[in-house]
Short mmCIF file of C-alpha atoms and ligand atoms in Angstrom, two decimals:
data_model
loop_
_atom_site.label_atom_id
_atom_site.label_comp_id
_atom_site.label_asym_id
_atom_site.label_seq_id
_atom_site.Cartn_x
_atom_site.Cartn_y
_atom_site.Cartn_z
CA MET A 123 -44.68 -29.46 -60.14
CA LYS A 124 -45.91 -30.30 -56.60
CA THR A 125 -46.27 -28.53 -53.70
CA ILE A 126 -43.39 -26.90 -51.96
CA ILE A 127 -43.85 -28.31 -48.62
CA GLU A 128 -42.04 -27.30 -45.02
CA PRO A 129 -39.26 -28.95 -44.94
CA PHE A 130 -39.44 -30.10 -41.12
CA LYS A 131 -41.22 -32.13 -38.86
CA ILE A 132 -42.98 -30.49 -36.10
CA LYS A 133 -42.03 -31.68 -32.41
CA SER A 134 -42.96 -29.18 -30.30
CA VAL A 135 -45.81 -26.56 -30.09
CA GLU A 136 -46.71 -23.55 -28.42
CA PRO A 137 -50.44 -22.65 -28.51
CA ILE A 138 -51.82 -19.70 -30.41
CA ARG A 139 -54.81 -17.73 -28.08
CA PHE A 140 -57.67 -17.00 -30.33
CA SER A 141 -59.40 -13.74 -29.76
CA THR A 142 -62.63 -11.82 -31.31
CA VAL A 143 -62.99 -8.76 -32.85
CA ALA A 144 -63.88 -6.76 -30.15
CA GLN A 145 -61.58 -8.08 -27.87
CA ARG A 146 -59.05 -7.05 -30.31
CA GLU A 147 -60.62 -3.45 -30.35
CA GLU A 148 -59.94 -3.27 -26.43
CA ILE A 149 -56.44 -4.65 -26.98
CA LEU A 150 -55.57 -2.23 -29.44
CA ARG A 151 -56.97 0.41 -27.41
CA ARG A 152 -55.05 -0.51 -24.70
CA ALA A 153 -52.00 -0.32 -26.83
CA TRP A 154 -52.16 2.68 -27.64
CA TYR A 155 -52.71 1.77 -31.09
CA ASN A 156 -48.76 0.99 -30.70
CA PRO A 157 -48.11 -2.72 -31.86
CA PHE A 158 -44.89 -2.82 -29.94
CA LEU A 159 -47.23 -2.27 -27.16
CA ILE A 160 -49.39 -4.99 -27.56
CA HIS A 161 -48.54 -8.29 -25.16
CA ALA A 162 -47.27 -11.15 -27.56
CA ASP A 163 -50.05 -13.44 -25.96
CA ASP A 164 -52.80 -11.27 -27.54
CA VAL A 165 -51.18 -11.94 -30.91
CA MET A 166 -52.24 -14.51 -33.18
CA ILE A 167 -50.10 -14.35 -35.62
CA ASP A 168 -47.01 -12.51 -34.75
CA LEU A 169 -45.12 -10.64 -38.37
CA LEU A 170 -43.41 -8.16 -36.39
CA THR A 171 -39.85 -9.35 -37.13
CA ASP A 172 -38.06 -12.19 -38.35
CA SER A 173 -35.30 -11.50 -35.72
CA GLY A 174 -35.06 -13.83 -32.86
CA THR A 175 -38.34 -15.22 -33.35
CA SER A 176 -36.70 -18.55 -35.69
CA ALA A 177 -38.06 -21.85 -34.46
CA MET A 178 -34.54 -24.18 -33.77
CA SER A 179 -34.07 -27.62 -34.82
CA ALA A 180 -34.08 -30.56 -32.29
CA LYS A 181 -29.91 -30.52 -33.27
CA GLN A 182 -29.81 -26.65 -32.28
CA TRP A 183 -32.00 -27.49 -29.15
CA SER A 184 -29.47 -30.68 -28.28
CA GLY A 185 -26.13 -28.26 -29.08
CA ILE A 186 -28.04 -26.12 -26.00
CA MET A 187 -27.80 -29.06 -23.51
CA ASP A 188 -23.97 -29.86 -24.98
CA GLY A 189 -23.03 -26.10 -25.01
CA ASP A 190 -19.65 -25.59 -22.94
CA GLU A 191 -20.01 -22.75 -19.97
CA SER A 192 -16.66 -22.34 -19.59
CA TYR A 193 -15.66 -18.92 -18.88
CA ALA A 194 -12.56 -18.84 -20.75
CA GLY A 195 -11.37 -21.34 -24.12
CA SER A 196 -15.06 -22.96 -24.40
CA ARG A 197 -14.91 -25.92 -26.77
CA SER A 198 -18.81 -24.20 -28.18
CA PHE A 199 -16.39 -21.00 -29.05
CA TYR A 200 -14.48 -23.04 -30.95
CA ARG A 201 -16.88 -24.82 -32.99
CA PHE A 202 -18.50 -21.66 -33.38
CA GLU A 203 -15.25 -19.67 -34.21
CA ARG A 204 -14.75 -22.80 -36.94
CA THR A 205 -18.11 -22.68 -38.75
CA VAL A 206 -18.02 -19.11 -39.31
CA ARG A 207 -14.46 -18.88 -40.48
CA GLU A 208 -15.43 -21.67 -43.42
CA LEU A 209 -18.55 -19.82 -44.11
CA THR A 210 -16.73 -16.19 -44.31
CA GLY A 211 -13.09 -16.81 -44.84
CA PHE A 212 -12.59 -13.86 -42.01
CA THR A 213 -9.90 -14.36 -40.04
CA HIS A 214 -10.61 -12.92 -36.53
CA ILE A 215 -14.16 -13.79 -35.36
CA ILE A 216 -15.75 -11.51 -32.41
CA PRO A 217 -19.03 -13.09 -30.79
CA VAL A 218 -21.25 -10.45 -29.46
CA HIS A 219 -24.71 -10.73 -28.19
CA GLN A 220 -26.59 -9.10 -31.14
CA GLY A 221 -26.16 -7.47 -34.57
CA ARG A 222 -26.00 -3.93 -32.69
CA ALA A 223 -23.29 -5.12 -30.40
CA ALA A 224 -20.90 -5.37 -33.34
CA GLU A 225 -22.20 -2.32 -34.91
CA LYS A 226 -21.77 -0.46 -31.82
CA ILE A 227 -17.97 -2.14 -31.32
CA LEU A 228 -17.25 -1.22 -35.02
CA PHE A 229 -18.46 2.33 -35.11
CA SER A 230 -16.61 3.27 -32.02
CA ILE A 231 -13.61 2.24 -33.13
CA VAL A 232 -13.71 3.65 -36.94
CA GLY A 233 -16.59 6.29 -36.69
CA GLY A 234 -16.22 9.68 -34.87
CA ARG A 235 -16.91 13.25 -35.92
CA GLY A 236 -15.94 14.29 -39.76
CA LYS A 237 -16.26 10.53 -40.79
CA TRP A 238 -19.08 9.35 -43.55
CA ILE A 239 -19.80 5.65 -43.82
CA PRO A 240 -22.15 4.67 -47.23
CA SER A 241 -24.33 1.73 -47.71
CA ASN A 242 -27.14 0.65 -50.05
CA THR A 243 -29.21 1.27 -47.05
CA HIS A 244 -27.98 1.31 -43.70
CA PHE A 245 -30.51 -0.55 -41.17
CA ASP A 246 -31.80 1.95 -38.40
CA THR A 247 -29.60 0.73 -35.45
CA THR A 248 -26.59 0.77 -37.99
CA ARG A 249 -27.49 4.28 -38.42
CA ALA A 250 -28.31 4.77 -34.77
CA ASN A 251 -24.76 3.51 -34.00
CA ILE A 252 -22.89 5.58 -36.64
CA GLU A 253 -24.46 9.07 -36.10
CA ALA A 254 -23.74 8.12 -32.29
CA SER A 255 -20.25 7.89 -32.98
CA GLY A 256 -20.39 11.58 -34.20
CA ALA A 257 -20.29 10.34 -37.69
CA GLU A 258 -22.72 10.65 -40.98
CA ALA A 259 -24.80 7.22 -42.35
CA VAL A 260 -25.48 7.67 -46.05
CA ASP A 261 -27.84 5.81 -48.36
CA LEU A 262 -27.08 4.98 -51.63
CA LEU A 263 -29.80 3.42 -53.19
CA PRO A 264 -30.24 3.88 -56.61
CA ALA A 265 -34.11 5.26 -57.93
CA ALA A 266 -35.18 1.78 -58.82
CA GLY A 267 -34.88 0.67 -55.30
CA MET A 268 -37.83 3.25 -54.23
CA GLN A 269 -40.05 2.26 -56.75
CA PRO A 270 -42.50 -0.36 -54.92
CA ARG A 271 -43.72 -1.80 -58.12
CA LEU A 272 -40.78 -1.65 -60.41
CA ARG A 273 -40.00 -5.53 -61.02
CA ALA A 274 -36.00 -5.98 -60.94
CA ASP A 275 -33.80 -9.00 -59.72
CA PHE A 276 -31.86 -6.86 -57.82
CA LYS A 277 -33.34 -3.59 -56.16
CA GLY A 278 -30.97 -3.80 -52.87
CA ASN A 279 -27.94 -2.88 -54.71
CA ILE A 280 -25.78 0.07 -54.06
CA ASP A 281 -25.54 2.94 -56.55
CA LEU A 282 -22.15 2.06 -58.08
CA GLU A 283 -21.64 5.54 -59.71
CA ALA A 284 -22.91 7.53 -56.66
CA LEU A 285 -20.43 5.36 -54.86
CA GLU A 286 -17.77 6.40 -56.95
CA SER A 287 -18.25 9.61 -57.09
CA PHE A 288 -18.99 9.77 -53.02
CA LEU A 289 -15.92 8.59 -52.69
CA ARG A 290 -13.71 10.80 -55.34
CA ASP A 291 -15.83 13.88 -53.94
CA LYS A 292 -14.89 13.07 -49.86
CA GLY A 293 -11.67 10.87 -49.74
CA PRO A 294 -10.56 7.94 -48.24
CA ALA A 295 -9.40 9.81 -45.16
CA ALA A 296 -13.34 10.68 -44.32
CA VAL A 297 -14.55 7.36 -45.16
CA PRO A 298 -13.24 4.73 -43.16
CA LEU A 299 -15.49 1.92 -44.41
CA VAL A 300 -18.16 1.43 -47.34
CA MET A 301 -20.64 -0.99 -46.40
CA ILE A 302 -23.82 -3.01 -47.93
CA THR A 303 -26.61 -4.73 -46.26
CA VAL A 304 -27.76 -8.34 -47.64
CA THR A 305 -30.28 -8.12 -48.17
CA ASN A 306 -31.47 -5.19 -47.89
CA ASN A 307 -33.82 -4.78 -45.11
CA SER A 308 -34.90 -1.27 -45.24
CA GLY A 309 -35.18 -1.34 -49.09
CA GLY A 310 -38.02 -3.88 -48.89
CA GLY A 311 -35.76 -6.94 -48.17
CA GLN A 312 -34.20 -7.11 -51.53
CA PRO A 313 -31.44 -8.54 -52.59
CA VAL A 314 -27.91 -7.67 -53.65
CA SER A 315 -26.34 -9.08 -56.98
CA MET A 316 -22.67 -11.09 -57.09
CA ALA A 317 -21.88 -8.23 -59.25
CA ASN A 318 -23.01 -5.49 -57.28
CA ILE A 319 -20.97 -6.86 -54.29
CA ARG A 320 -17.74 -7.30 -56.41
CA GLU A 321 -17.85 -3.67 -58.09
CA ALA A 322 -18.83 -2.13 -55.11
CA SER A 323 -15.75 -3.69 -53.20
CA ARG A 324 -13.67 -2.72 -55.97
CA ILE A 325 -14.45 0.54 -55.97
CA ALA A 326 -14.08 0.95 -52.21
CA HIS A 327 -10.29 -1.05 -52.72
CA SER A 328 -9.66 1.56 -55.15
CA TYR A 329 -9.63 4.39 -52.66
CA GLY A 330 -7.99 1.87 -50.28
CA ILE A 331 -11.14 1.71 -48.31
CA PRO A 332 -12.38 -1.45 -46.04
CA PHE A 333 -15.71 -2.84 -47.43
CA PHE A 334 -18.08 -4.37 -44.91
CA ILE A 335 -21.01 -7.01 -45.17
CA ASP A 336 -23.88 -6.64 -42.84
CA ALA A 337 -24.60 -10.33 -43.35
CA CYS A 338 -27.91 -10.88 -41.09
CA ARG A 339 -29.48 -12.41 -44.29
CA PHE A 340 -26.73 -13.63 -46.25
CA ALA A 341 -27.82 -16.98 -47.02
CA GLU A 342 -31.21 -15.62 -48.26
CA ASN A 343 -29.05 -13.35 -50.42
CA ALA A 344 -27.06 -16.23 -51.63
CA TYR A 345 -29.96 -18.11 -52.57
CA PHE A 346 -31.26 -15.24 -54.96
CA ILE A 347 -27.99 -14.95 -56.35
CA LYS A 348 -28.54 -18.69 -57.22
CA LEU A 349 -31.89 -18.01 -58.88
CA ARG A 350 -31.53 -14.77 -60.71
CA GLU A 351 -27.86 -14.37 -61.68
CA LYS A 352 -27.11 -17.08 -64.54
CA ALA A 353 -23.52 -17.71 -63.67
CA TYR A 354 -24.50 -18.79 -60.15
CA ALA A 355 -27.38 -21.19 -61.15
CA GLY A 356 -24.88 -24.32 -60.58
CA ARG A 357 -23.05 -23.29 -57.68
CA SER A 358 -23.85 -24.06 -53.81
CA VAL A 359 -25.43 -21.56 -51.41
CA GLN A 360 -22.09 -21.97 -49.26
CA GLU A 361 -19.91 -21.52 -52.44
CA ILE A 362 -21.84 -18.02 -52.70
CA SER A 363 -21.89 -17.38 -49.38
CA ARG A 364 -18.28 -17.63 -49.52
CA GLU A 365 -17.64 -15.90 -52.68
CA MET A 366 -19.96 -12.69 -51.26
CA PHE A 367 -17.47 -12.71 -48.09
CA SER A 368 -14.28 -13.00 -50.14
CA TYR A 369 -15.04 -9.33 -51.25
CA ALA A 370 -15.23 -8.29 -48.24
CA ASP A 371 -12.75 -7.08 -45.53
CA GLY A 372 -15.13 -7.92 -42.59
CA CYS A 373 -18.99 -8.05 -41.71
CA THR A 374 -20.97 -7.70 -38.65
CA MET A 375 -23.95 -10.08 -38.34
CA SER A 376 -26.96 -10.60 -36.42
CA ALA A 377 -27.53 -14.23 -35.98
CA LYS A 378 -31.16 -13.55 -34.79
CA LYS A 379 -31.72 -14.09 -38.96
CA ASP A 380 -30.14 -16.37 -40.80
CA ALA A 381 -28.29 -18.36 -38.13
CA LEU A 382 -31.67 -19.54 -36.52
CA VAL A 383 -31.20 -18.79 -33.24
CA ASN A 384 -33.20 -16.26 -30.80
CA MET A 385 -30.15 -14.42 -29.01
CA GLY A 386 -26.74 -13.86 -31.21
CA GLY A 387 -24.14 -12.30 -33.70
CA PHE A 388 -20.72 -11.60 -34.61
CA LEU A 389 -18.07 -9.32 -35.76
CA ALA A 390 -15.46 -10.58 -38.16
CA MET A 391 -12.66 -8.94 -39.60
CA ASN A 392 -9.34 -9.84 -41.64
CA ASP A 393 -7.36 -6.63 -40.05
CA GLY A 394 -5.49 -7.78 -37.10
CA ASP A 395 -4.69 -4.32 -35.61
CA LEU A 396 -9.04 -3.67 -36.15
CA ALA A 397 -9.55 -7.17 -34.04
CA VAL A 398 -7.57 -5.95 -30.88
CA ARG A 399 -8.99 -2.90 -30.68
CA ALA A 400 -12.40 -4.44 -31.20
CA ARG A 401 -11.86 -7.16 -28.63
CA ASN A 402 -10.39 -4.67 -26.10
CA LEU A 403 -13.61 -2.79 -26.59
CA LEU A 404 -15.54 -6.59 -26.08
CA ILE A 405 -14.05 -6.87 -22.69
CA VAL A 406 -15.53 -4.11 -21.66
CA THR A 407 -18.94 -3.68 -23.00
CA GLU A 408 -20.10 -7.61 -23.64
CA GLY A 409 -17.52 -10.11 -22.28
CA PHE A 410 -14.32 -12.12 -22.83
CA PRO A 411 -13.66 -12.98 -26.19
CA THR A 412 -14.31 -16.32 -26.32
CA TYR A 413 -18.02 -15.92 -25.70
CA GLY A 414 -18.65 -12.10 -25.88
CA GLY A 415 -21.97 -11.62 -24.49
CA LEU A 416 -23.11 -14.92 -24.86
CA ALA A 417 -23.62 -18.32 -23.31
CA GLY A 418 -21.73 -21.13 -24.45
CA ARG A 419 -25.02 -23.07 -25.15
CA ASP A 420 -25.82 -19.79 -27.94
CA LEU A 421 -22.70 -20.32 -29.27
CA GLU A 422 -23.15 -24.38 -30.05
CA ALA A 423 -26.63 -23.33 -31.59
CA ILE A 424 -25.62 -20.31 -33.88
CA ALA A 425 -22.99 -22.84 -35.09
CA GLN A 426 -25.56 -25.47 -35.62
CA GLY A 427 -27.91 -22.51 -37.48
CA LEU A 428 -25.14 -21.73 -39.81
CA GLU A 429 -24.85 -25.16 -41.24
CA GLU A 430 -28.68 -25.48 -41.60
CA VAL A 431 -29.35 -22.11 -43.00
CA VAL A 432 -27.21 -22.96 -46.24
CA ASP A 433 -29.31 -26.01 -47.12
CA GLU A 434 -31.14 -25.43 -50.15
CA ASP A 435 -34.28 -27.08 -49.49
CA TYR A 436 -34.60 -25.19 -46.78
CA LEU A 437 -34.19 -21.89 -48.44
CA LYS A 438 -36.33 -22.76 -51.16
CA TYR A 439 -39.27 -23.38 -48.87
CA ARG A 440 -38.39 -20.03 -46.75
CA VAL A 441 -38.52 -17.94 -50.21
CA ARG A 442 -41.51 -19.68 -51.75
CA SER A 443 -43.52 -19.41 -48.83
CA VAL A 444 -42.71 -15.29 -48.95
CA GLU A 445 -43.46 -15.31 -52.45
CA TYR A 446 -46.83 -17.50 -51.95
CA LEU A 447 -47.93 -14.82 -49.36
CA ALA A 448 -47.25 -12.32 -52.00
CA GLU A 449 -48.96 -13.63 -55.19
CA LYS A 450 -52.12 -14.55 -53.35
CA ILE A 451 -52.55 -10.43 -52.19
CA ILE A 452 -51.10 -9.49 -55.69
CA SER A 453 -53.58 -11.31 -57.57
CA LYS A 454 -56.29 -9.47 -55.83
CA GLY A 455 -54.61 -6.06 -56.26
CA VAL A 456 -53.18 -5.49 -52.89
CA PRO A 457 -50.22 -2.99 -53.55
CA ILE A 458 -47.06 -4.22 -52.28
CA VAL A 459 -43.36 -4.07 -53.03
CA GLU A 460 -42.50 -6.02 -55.77
CA PRO A 461 -40.71 -8.74 -56.48
CA PRO A 462 -41.41 -9.94 -52.38
CA GLY A 463 -38.14 -10.04 -50.63
CA GLY A 464 -36.42 -12.75 -49.12
CA HIS A 465 -37.86 -12.35 -45.27
CA ALA A 466 -41.02 -10.40 -45.48
CA ILE A 467 -43.98 -8.73 -47.56
CA TYR A 468 -43.88 -5.12 -47.66
CA ILE A 469 -47.44 -3.49 -48.27
CA ASP A 470 -47.28 0.21 -50.29
CA ALA A 471 -49.59 1.72 -47.46
CA LYS A 472 -49.16 5.16 -49.86
CA ALA A 473 -50.99 3.04 -52.74
CA PHE A 474 -53.27 1.06 -50.43
CA LEU A 475 -54.98 3.91 -48.53
CA PRO A 476 -54.12 6.99 -51.22
CA GLU A 477 -56.88 9.41 -49.08
CA VAL A 478 -54.57 9.27 -45.95
CA PRO A 479 -51.73 11.38 -46.17
CA PRO A 480 -48.26 10.99 -44.75
CA HIS A 481 -49.02 13.12 -41.91
CA GLU A 482 -51.95 10.77 -40.80
CA TYR A 483 -49.57 7.96 -41.17
CA PRO A 484 -51.40 5.94 -43.55
CA GLY A 485 -48.74 2.76 -42.72
CA GLN A 486 -50.33 3.01 -38.98
CA ALA A 487 -53.48 2.69 -40.18
CA VAL A 488 -52.90 -0.21 -42.36
CA VAL A 489 -50.85 -2.30 -39.21
CA CYS A 490 -54.09 -1.45 -36.60
CA GLU A 491 -56.52 -2.74 -39.18
CA LEU A 492 -54.61 -6.19 -39.79
CA PHE A 493 -54.55 -6.64 -36.00
CA ARG A 494 -58.04 -5.74 -35.54
CA VAL A 495 -59.15 -7.74 -38.28
CA GLY A 496 -57.24 -11.07 -37.69
CA GLY A 497 -54.85 -10.70 -34.57
CA VAL A 498 -51.98 -10.42 -37.19
CA ARG A 499 -48.83 -8.06 -36.01
CA SER A 500 -47.07 -6.29 -38.18
CA VAL A 501 -44.99 -2.95 -38.21
CA GLU A 502 -45.06 0.58 -39.93
CA ILE A 503 -41.59 1.75 -42.04
CA GLY A 504 -42.55 5.14 -43.00
CA SER A 505 -43.16 8.26 -41.56
CA VAL A 506 -43.73 6.77 -38.05
CA MET A 507 -40.52 4.81 -38.15
CA PHE A 508 -38.32 7.50 -39.98
CA GLY A 509 -40.45 11.02 -40.33
CA LYS A 510 -38.51 13.91 -39.20
CA TYR A 511 -39.81 17.42 -38.17
CA ASP A 512 -38.61 20.42 -39.70
CA ALA A 513 -37.74 23.67 -37.65
CA HIS A 514 -41.48 24.69 -37.73
CA GLY A 515 -42.59 20.83 -36.40
CA ILE A 516 -43.90 20.08 -39.72
CA LEU A 517 -43.39 16.54 -40.69
CA ILE A 518 -40.74 15.76 -43.19
CA PRO A 519 -41.68 12.20 -44.75
CA PRO A 520 -39.71 9.79 -45.84
CA PRO A 521 -40.05 8.56 -49.58
CA MET A 522 -42.22 5.27 -48.91
CA GLU A 523 -44.94 4.71 -46.41
CA LEU A 524 -44.47 0.67 -46.01
CA VAL A 525 -46.13 -2.20 -43.63
CA ARG A 526 -43.78 -4.86 -43.01
CA LEU A 527 -45.31 -8.29 -42.43
CA ALA A 528 -42.00 -10.45 -41.30
CA ILE A 529 -41.88 -13.93 -41.62
CA PRO A 530 -40.33 -15.79 -38.73
CA ARG A 531 -38.18 -18.54 -40.11
CA ARG A 532 -39.72 -22.24 -39.36
CA VAL A 533 -42.69 -21.17 -37.27
CA TYR A 534 -45.66 -20.78 -39.12
CA THR A 535 -47.09 -23.36 -41.96
CA GLN A 536 -49.16 -22.87 -45.26
CA SER A 537 -52.06 -22.61 -43.56
CA HIS A 538 -50.98 -20.00 -41.28
CA ILE A 539 -49.72 -18.03 -44.60
CA ASP A 540 -53.34 -18.45 -45.83
CA TYR A 541 -55.07 -16.98 -43.05
CA VAL A 542 -52.78 -13.79 -43.06
CA ALA A 543 -53.47 -13.41 -47.03
CA GLU A 544 -57.50 -13.78 -46.07
CA VAL A 545 -56.99 -11.15 -43.33
CA ILE A 546 -54.62 -8.83 -45.78
CA LEU A 547 -57.70 -9.52 -48.15
CA GLU A 548 -60.42 -8.07 -45.83
CA THR A 549 -58.51 -6.05 -44.93
CA PHE A 550 -58.03 -4.54 -48.06
CA GLU A 551 -61.94 -4.68 -49.01
CA ARG A 552 -62.59 -2.51 -45.86
CA ARG A 553 -59.95 0.25 -47.17
CA ASN A 554 -62.20 3.17 -47.64
CA GLN A 555 -63.42 2.88 -44.14
CA LEU A 556 -60.08 3.50 -42.67
CA ARG A 557 -58.96 6.76 -41.09
CA GLY A 558 -55.52 7.58 -40.26
CA TYR A 559 -53.80 8.41 -36.91
CA ARG A 560 -52.26 10.97 -34.70
CA ILE A 561 -49.11 10.65 -32.62
CA ILE A 562 -50.08 12.42 -28.90
CA GLU A 563 -47.18 10.75 -27.30
CA GLU A 564 -43.64 10.26 -28.69
CA SER A 565 -39.89 10.05 -27.80
CA PRO A 566 -36.74 12.13 -29.39
CA VAL A 567 -35.51 9.21 -30.80
CA LEU A 568 -36.75 5.83 -32.39
CA ARG A 569 -40.29 6.63 -31.54
CA HIS A 570 -41.99 4.20 -33.08
CA PHE A 571 -41.25 1.41 -30.32
CA THR A 572 -42.85 3.45 -27.67
CA ALA A 573 -45.31 6.20 -29.75
CA LYS A 574 -48.99 6.38 -28.30
CA PHE A 575 -51.30 7.15 -31.38
CA ALA A 576 -55.01 8.05 -31.43
CA PRO A 577 -57.45 7.49 -34.43
CA LEU A 578 -59.11 10.19 -36.37
CA HIS A 579 -62.56 10.10 -36.64
N1 LIG B 299 -28.77 -5.29 -39.71
C1 LIG B 299 -29.88 -5.28 -40.53
C2 LIG B 299 -30.11 -5.45 -41.84
C3 LIG B 299 -31.48 -5.42 -39.58
O1 LIG B 299 -32.05 -5.90 -39.90
C4 LIG B 299 -30.80 -5.82 -37.91
C5 LIG B 299 -32.19 -6.16 -37.19
C6 LIG B 299 -29.79 -5.36 -37.59
C7 LIG B 299 -28.72 -5.31 -38.15
C8 LIG B 299 -29.52 -5.66 -35.81
O2 LIG B 299 -29.38 -6.52 -35.62
O3 LIG B 299 -31.38 -6.65 -33.64
O4 LIG B 299 -29.56 -8.39 -33.55
O5 LIG B 299 -29.09 -5.94 -33.27
N2 LIG B 299 -33.29 -6.31 -37.56
C9 LIG B 299 -34.57 -6.32 -36.80
C10 LIG B 299 -35.69 -6.21 -37.53
C11 LIG B 299 -34.64 -6.03 -35.61
O6 LIG B 299 -36.75 -6.55 -37.12
O7 LIG B 299 -35.71 -6.09 -39.03
P1 LIG B 299 -29.93 -7.24 -33.94
#
């Protein structure tokens, strides 16, 4: 088989500023060993997130010039609405400035004290918006989803038995909706099968409870369904996506992922009453319903991006470039969540640094060393991000200590990925010399964004 090449040519480039190890040691020190506090110009390969970091196509950029900036009834809104409706089948399409704005509107309406929202795994902003409304966010991930080295096709699936007994226990009055995140970002970027989506929807509906999809990475999920679920091998990603959405009553979407834009999102639903309430909130917090916190040009770029993202040559390259990086490092013994997900590699920091206990933040140690060795920026998804304290101030760690290297869409080439593999392998060879970190300053919520660290030497 021939090399799977990038299915694009490059017309516009941005320089990467190279630095030395000594310079990066100083950069780390000045940023308090927190990758969120490093200036982007000091990063050589930025794998902090795949969100809002896509390279847009020439057609998207021409859509930017073509965008209609009318306050009401913009032509770009109607193109956006038509594209989203054709893709998802939902009746009401409400633009918002990013995914969490959709979450905020949805859960301000359906959330509240005494309510529970189950999911396979809520993303942290989803959880935060549910909790801010007074409701409880519940993750129902099967045990298999939490075993990094266990290879299975659909480790993002929701636990159907747990869902059924949860709904039986709480009853429909306490559960305003059931949610499923595709792909399961916090669970390692793992896909959810069509069978699981269909069954979760059936269970929710059997209790009269609406079913919503967090659709950020719907196209990557649909492509995994095509590759791994036999009945779908001959179906197009567009058809598969349409079927996924057909089981749902609505979705939240961060267009910063699979709509290939730098900003944007939407909330969609079939329920007309819910849509009226959502639009009323939208007008207060985001904007008039035909622009909702976005410029007309953004709506144009989203519509174009949604058409491009279901292209299977693109998805083949996308999924392959992540898998290619995974193969290179697995073959040398680097422990990662297997099989790799659609948008990122997740290093298993517990296995990478078994000598560093959770309260010394092994993931943070790996993040800092990847930057020191090669200027690669990644992010800890473990005790720094999700750790809580008990009444005595002792850390309660989450089940996994991971380091995420998220691959921006259409930004880096194969040689960049080769370089990243070299940096990971050099870090792995030096693992016996790595030490943990302690937190010297932190905020009470979402502390990973601003916390200051000091190395333990
Ligand atoms: N849901 C999922 C599954 C996400 O991954 C994100 C964002 C959101 C919702 C919120 O969307 O950022 O547009 O408000 N994830 C980014 C990440 C931040 O790095 O994984 P947003």
